[in-house]
Short mmCIF file of C-alpha atoms in Angstrom, two decimals:
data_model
loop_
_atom_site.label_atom_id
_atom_site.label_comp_id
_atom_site.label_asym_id
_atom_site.label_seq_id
_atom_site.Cartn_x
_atom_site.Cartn_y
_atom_site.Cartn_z
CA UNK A 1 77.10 22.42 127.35
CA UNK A 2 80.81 23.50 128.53
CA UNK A 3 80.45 27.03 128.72
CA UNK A 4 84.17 28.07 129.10
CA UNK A 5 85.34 25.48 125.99
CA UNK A 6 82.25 26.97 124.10
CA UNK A 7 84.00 30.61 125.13
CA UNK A 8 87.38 29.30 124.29
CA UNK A 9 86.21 28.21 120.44
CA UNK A 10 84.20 31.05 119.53
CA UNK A 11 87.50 33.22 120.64
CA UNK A 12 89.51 31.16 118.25
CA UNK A 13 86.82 31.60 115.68
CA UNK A 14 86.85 35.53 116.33
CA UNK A 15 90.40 35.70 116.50
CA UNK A 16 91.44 33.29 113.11
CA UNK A 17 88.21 35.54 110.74
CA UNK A 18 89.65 38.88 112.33
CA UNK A 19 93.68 38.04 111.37
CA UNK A 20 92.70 35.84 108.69
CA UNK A 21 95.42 37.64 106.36
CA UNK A 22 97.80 36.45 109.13
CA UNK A 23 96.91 32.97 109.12
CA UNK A 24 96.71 32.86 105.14
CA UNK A 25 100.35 33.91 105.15
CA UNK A 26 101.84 31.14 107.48
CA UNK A 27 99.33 28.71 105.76
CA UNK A 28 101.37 29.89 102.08
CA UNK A 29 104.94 28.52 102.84
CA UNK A 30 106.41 29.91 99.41
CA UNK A 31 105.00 33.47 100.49
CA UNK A 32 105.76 33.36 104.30
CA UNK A 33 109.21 32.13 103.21
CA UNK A 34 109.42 35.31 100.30
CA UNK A 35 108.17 37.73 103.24
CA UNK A 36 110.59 36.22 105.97
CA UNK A 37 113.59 36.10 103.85
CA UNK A 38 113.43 40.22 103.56
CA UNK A 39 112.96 40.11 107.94
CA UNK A 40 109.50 40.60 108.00
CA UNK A 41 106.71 38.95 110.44
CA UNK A 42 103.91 38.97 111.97
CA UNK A 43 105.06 40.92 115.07
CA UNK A 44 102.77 41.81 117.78
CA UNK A 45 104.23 45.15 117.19
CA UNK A 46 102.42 45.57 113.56
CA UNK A 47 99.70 42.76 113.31
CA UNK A 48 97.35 44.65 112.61
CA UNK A 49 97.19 46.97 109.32
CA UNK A 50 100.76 47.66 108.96
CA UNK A 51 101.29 44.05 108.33
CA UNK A 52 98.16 43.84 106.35
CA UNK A 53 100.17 46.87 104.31
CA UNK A 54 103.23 44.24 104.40
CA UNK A 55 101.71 41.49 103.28
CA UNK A 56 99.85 43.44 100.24
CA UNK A 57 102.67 44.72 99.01
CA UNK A 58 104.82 41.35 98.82
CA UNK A 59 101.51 40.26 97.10
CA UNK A 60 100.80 43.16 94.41
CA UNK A 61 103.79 44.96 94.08
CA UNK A 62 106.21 44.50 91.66
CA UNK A 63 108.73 46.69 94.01
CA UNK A 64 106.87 46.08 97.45
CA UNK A 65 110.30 48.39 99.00
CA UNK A 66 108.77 51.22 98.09
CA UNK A 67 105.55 50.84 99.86
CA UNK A 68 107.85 49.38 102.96
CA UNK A 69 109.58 52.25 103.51
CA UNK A 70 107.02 54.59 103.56
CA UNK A 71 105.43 52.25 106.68
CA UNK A 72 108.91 52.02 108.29
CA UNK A 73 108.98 55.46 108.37
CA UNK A 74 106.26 55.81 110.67
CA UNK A 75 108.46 54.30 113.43
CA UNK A 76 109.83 57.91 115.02
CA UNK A 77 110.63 58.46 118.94
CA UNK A 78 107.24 58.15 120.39
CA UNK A 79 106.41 55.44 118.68
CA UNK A 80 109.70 53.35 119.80
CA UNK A 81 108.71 54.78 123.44
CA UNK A 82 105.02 53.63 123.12
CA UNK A 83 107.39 50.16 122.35
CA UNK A 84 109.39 50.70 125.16
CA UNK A 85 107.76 51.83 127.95
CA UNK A 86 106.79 48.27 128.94
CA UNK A 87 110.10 46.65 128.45
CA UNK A 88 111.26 48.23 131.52
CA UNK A 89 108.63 46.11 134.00
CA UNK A 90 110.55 43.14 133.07
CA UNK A 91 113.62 42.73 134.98
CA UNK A 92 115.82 41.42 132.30
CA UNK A 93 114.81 44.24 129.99
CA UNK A 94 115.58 46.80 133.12
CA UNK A 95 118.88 45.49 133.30
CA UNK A 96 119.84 46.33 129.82
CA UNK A 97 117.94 49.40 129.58
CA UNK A 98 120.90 51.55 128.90
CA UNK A 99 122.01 48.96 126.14
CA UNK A 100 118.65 48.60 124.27
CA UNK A 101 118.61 52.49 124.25
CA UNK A 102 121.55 53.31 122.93
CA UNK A 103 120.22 50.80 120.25
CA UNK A 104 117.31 52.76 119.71
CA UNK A 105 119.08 56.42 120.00
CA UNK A 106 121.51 55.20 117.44
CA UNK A 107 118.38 54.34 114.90
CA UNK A 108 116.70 57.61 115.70
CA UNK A 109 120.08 58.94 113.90
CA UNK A 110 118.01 58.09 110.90
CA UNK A 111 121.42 57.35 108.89
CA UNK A 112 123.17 54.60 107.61
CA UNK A 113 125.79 54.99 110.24
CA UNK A 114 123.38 55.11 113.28
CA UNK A 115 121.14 51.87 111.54
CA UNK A 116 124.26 50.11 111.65
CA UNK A 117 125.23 50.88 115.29
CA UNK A 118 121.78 49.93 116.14
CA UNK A 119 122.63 46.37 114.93
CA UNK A 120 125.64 45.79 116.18
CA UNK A 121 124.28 46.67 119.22
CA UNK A 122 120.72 44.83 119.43
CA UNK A 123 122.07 41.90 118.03
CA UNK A 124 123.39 39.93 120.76
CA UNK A 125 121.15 41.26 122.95
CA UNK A 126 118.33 39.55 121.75
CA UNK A 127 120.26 36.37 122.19
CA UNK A 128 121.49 37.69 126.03
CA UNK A 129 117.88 38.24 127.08
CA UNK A 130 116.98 34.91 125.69
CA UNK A 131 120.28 32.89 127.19
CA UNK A 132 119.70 34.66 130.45
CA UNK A 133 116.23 33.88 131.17
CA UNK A 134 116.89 30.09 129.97
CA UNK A 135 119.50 29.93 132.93
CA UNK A 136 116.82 31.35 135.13
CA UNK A 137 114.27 28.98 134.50
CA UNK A 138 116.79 25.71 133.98
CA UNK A 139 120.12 26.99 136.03
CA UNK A 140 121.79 25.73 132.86
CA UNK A 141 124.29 28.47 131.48
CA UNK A 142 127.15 26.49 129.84
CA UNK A 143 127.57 24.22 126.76
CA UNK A 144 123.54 25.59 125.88
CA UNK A 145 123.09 25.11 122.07
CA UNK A 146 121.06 27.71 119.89
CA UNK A 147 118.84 25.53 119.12
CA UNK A 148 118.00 24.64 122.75
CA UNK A 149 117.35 28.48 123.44
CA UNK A 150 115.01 28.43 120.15
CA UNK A 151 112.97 25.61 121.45
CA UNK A 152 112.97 27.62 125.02
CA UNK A 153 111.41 30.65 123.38
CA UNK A 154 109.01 28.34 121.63
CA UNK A 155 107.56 26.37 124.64
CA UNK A 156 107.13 30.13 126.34
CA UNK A 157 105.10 31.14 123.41
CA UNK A 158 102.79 28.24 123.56
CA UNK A 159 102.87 28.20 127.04
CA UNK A 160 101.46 31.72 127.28
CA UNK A 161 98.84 31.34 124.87
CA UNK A 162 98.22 27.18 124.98
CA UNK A 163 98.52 27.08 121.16
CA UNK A 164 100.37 27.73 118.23
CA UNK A 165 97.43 29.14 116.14
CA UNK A 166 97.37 31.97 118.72
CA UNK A 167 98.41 35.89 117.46
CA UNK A 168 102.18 35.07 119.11
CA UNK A 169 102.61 31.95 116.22
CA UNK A 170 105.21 30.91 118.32
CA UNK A 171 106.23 27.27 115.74
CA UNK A 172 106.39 30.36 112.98
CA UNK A 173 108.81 32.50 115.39
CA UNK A 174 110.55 29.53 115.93
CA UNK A 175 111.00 29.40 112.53
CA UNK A 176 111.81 33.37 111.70
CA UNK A 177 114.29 33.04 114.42
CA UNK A 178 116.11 30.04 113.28
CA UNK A 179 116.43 31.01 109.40
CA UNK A 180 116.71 34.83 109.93
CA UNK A 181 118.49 35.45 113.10
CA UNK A 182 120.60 32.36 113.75
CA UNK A 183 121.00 30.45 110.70
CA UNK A 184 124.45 28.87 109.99
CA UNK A 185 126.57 30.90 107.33
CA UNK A 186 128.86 29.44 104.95
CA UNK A 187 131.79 32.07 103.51
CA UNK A 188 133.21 29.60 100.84
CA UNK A 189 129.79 29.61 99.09
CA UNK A 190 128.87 33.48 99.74
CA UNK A 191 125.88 32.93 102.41
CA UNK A 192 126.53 35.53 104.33
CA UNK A 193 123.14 37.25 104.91
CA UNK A 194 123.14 39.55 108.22
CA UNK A 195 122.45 37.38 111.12
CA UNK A 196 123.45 37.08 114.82
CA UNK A 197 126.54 35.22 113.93
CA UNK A 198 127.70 36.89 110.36
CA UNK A 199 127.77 40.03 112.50
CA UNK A 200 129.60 39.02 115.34
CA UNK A 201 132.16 37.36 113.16
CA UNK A 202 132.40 40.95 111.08
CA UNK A 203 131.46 39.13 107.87
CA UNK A 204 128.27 40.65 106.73
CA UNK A 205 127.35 42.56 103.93
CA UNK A 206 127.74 46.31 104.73
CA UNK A 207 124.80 47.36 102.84
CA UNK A 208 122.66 44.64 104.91
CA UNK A 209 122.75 47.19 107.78
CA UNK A 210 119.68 48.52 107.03
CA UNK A 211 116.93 50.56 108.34
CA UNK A 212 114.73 47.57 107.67
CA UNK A 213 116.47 45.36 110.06
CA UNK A 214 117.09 47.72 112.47
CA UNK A 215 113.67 47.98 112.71
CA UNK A 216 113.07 44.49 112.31
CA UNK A 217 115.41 43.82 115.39
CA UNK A 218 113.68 46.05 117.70
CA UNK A 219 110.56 44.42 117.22
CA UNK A 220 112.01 40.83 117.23
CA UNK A 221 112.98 42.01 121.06
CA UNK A 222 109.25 43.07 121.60
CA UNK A 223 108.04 39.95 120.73
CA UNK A 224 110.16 37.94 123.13
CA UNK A 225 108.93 40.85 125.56
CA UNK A 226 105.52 39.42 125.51
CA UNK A 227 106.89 35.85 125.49
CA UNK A 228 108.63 35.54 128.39
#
């Protein structure tokens, strides 16, 4: 008997029954695809019952916005600073410290105005912090494709957690980043949804600047937190 393996399967056992709602949503492309095209995932940040809350209401509701809001709501001050407070040990986040919070003290304006700062300012910073640590790790910082820092961010995942079935589904944030993030847009036919380049080009929707993805952003930044 191999003690550790034995360990190491029972955890996976543990972990797949406890998050089973997790792993039922990835498993169910046409749902993970209706859940991802409105931003959401399974974030570290809200695994537990607020995506349980998520996922139910993309599931039950005829309107599952309503019952969204009322959980994005429950993301005031301390709760971005129980976020936060982390970031900070990690020298990449340090160095943009004053960047991400201006972010964040623009979305705790709680308007339209301040959710749409927010964006424009967390935006390329989530693909900074991932260029920048690429460069560190490969000393490669021209002519780098998205797609190469994509597959970057996925190899840290796995290599964190040795699988993809782990709680940081890095293949599935491979694919949230890739289709909601940086996705190509095409202005003749109208796809235009907000993304990292629709932004920077200053061709997305105004009324895609919403609280939701300001949200969304911030904890798209926590997740490559615990990544790299």
């Amino acid at each position: 008997l191999n003690v550790n393996t034995m360990q190491v399967e029972l955890g996976a056992l543990y972990r797949h029954l406890s998050f089973q709602y997790v792993y039922d949503v990835l498993d169910s492309e046409s749902h993970f695809n209706l859940i991802l095209k409105d931003g959401w995932f399974p974030f570290i940040g809200i695994i537990g019952s607020e995506f349980k809350e998520i996922n139910n209401a993309y599931q039950k509701l005829p309107n599952p916005e309503i019952r969204i809001n009322e959980l994005v709501k429950a993301f005031d001050q301390n709760r971005f600073e129980q976020i936060t407070n982390k970031w900070w040990k990690k020298e990449l986040f340090l160095e943009k410290k004053d960047i991400l919070e201006s972010g964040i003290d623009s979305y705790l304006r709680f308007d339209d105005k301040g959710f749409i700062a927010c964006i424009k300012i967390l935006l390329p910073e989530i693909e900074g912090i991932i260029r920048l640590h690429y460069f560190e790790e490969t000393g490669k910082g021209n002519d780098v494709r998205v797609h190469d820092l994509l597959g970057h961010i996925l190899e840290k995942g796995r290599n964190k957690t040795g699988s993809d079935l782990s709680l940081f589904f890095p293949k599935a944030f491979f694919k949230y980043l890739s289709e909601c993030i940086f996705p190509r847009f095409d202005l003749e036919k109208g796809d235009i949804s907000l993304s990292r380049h629709t932004s920077s080009h200053g061709i997305a929707k105004v009324e895609e600047y919403s609280q939701h993805r300001a949200l969304q952003l911030i904890l798209i930044l926590d997740q490559i937190y615990f990544y790299i």
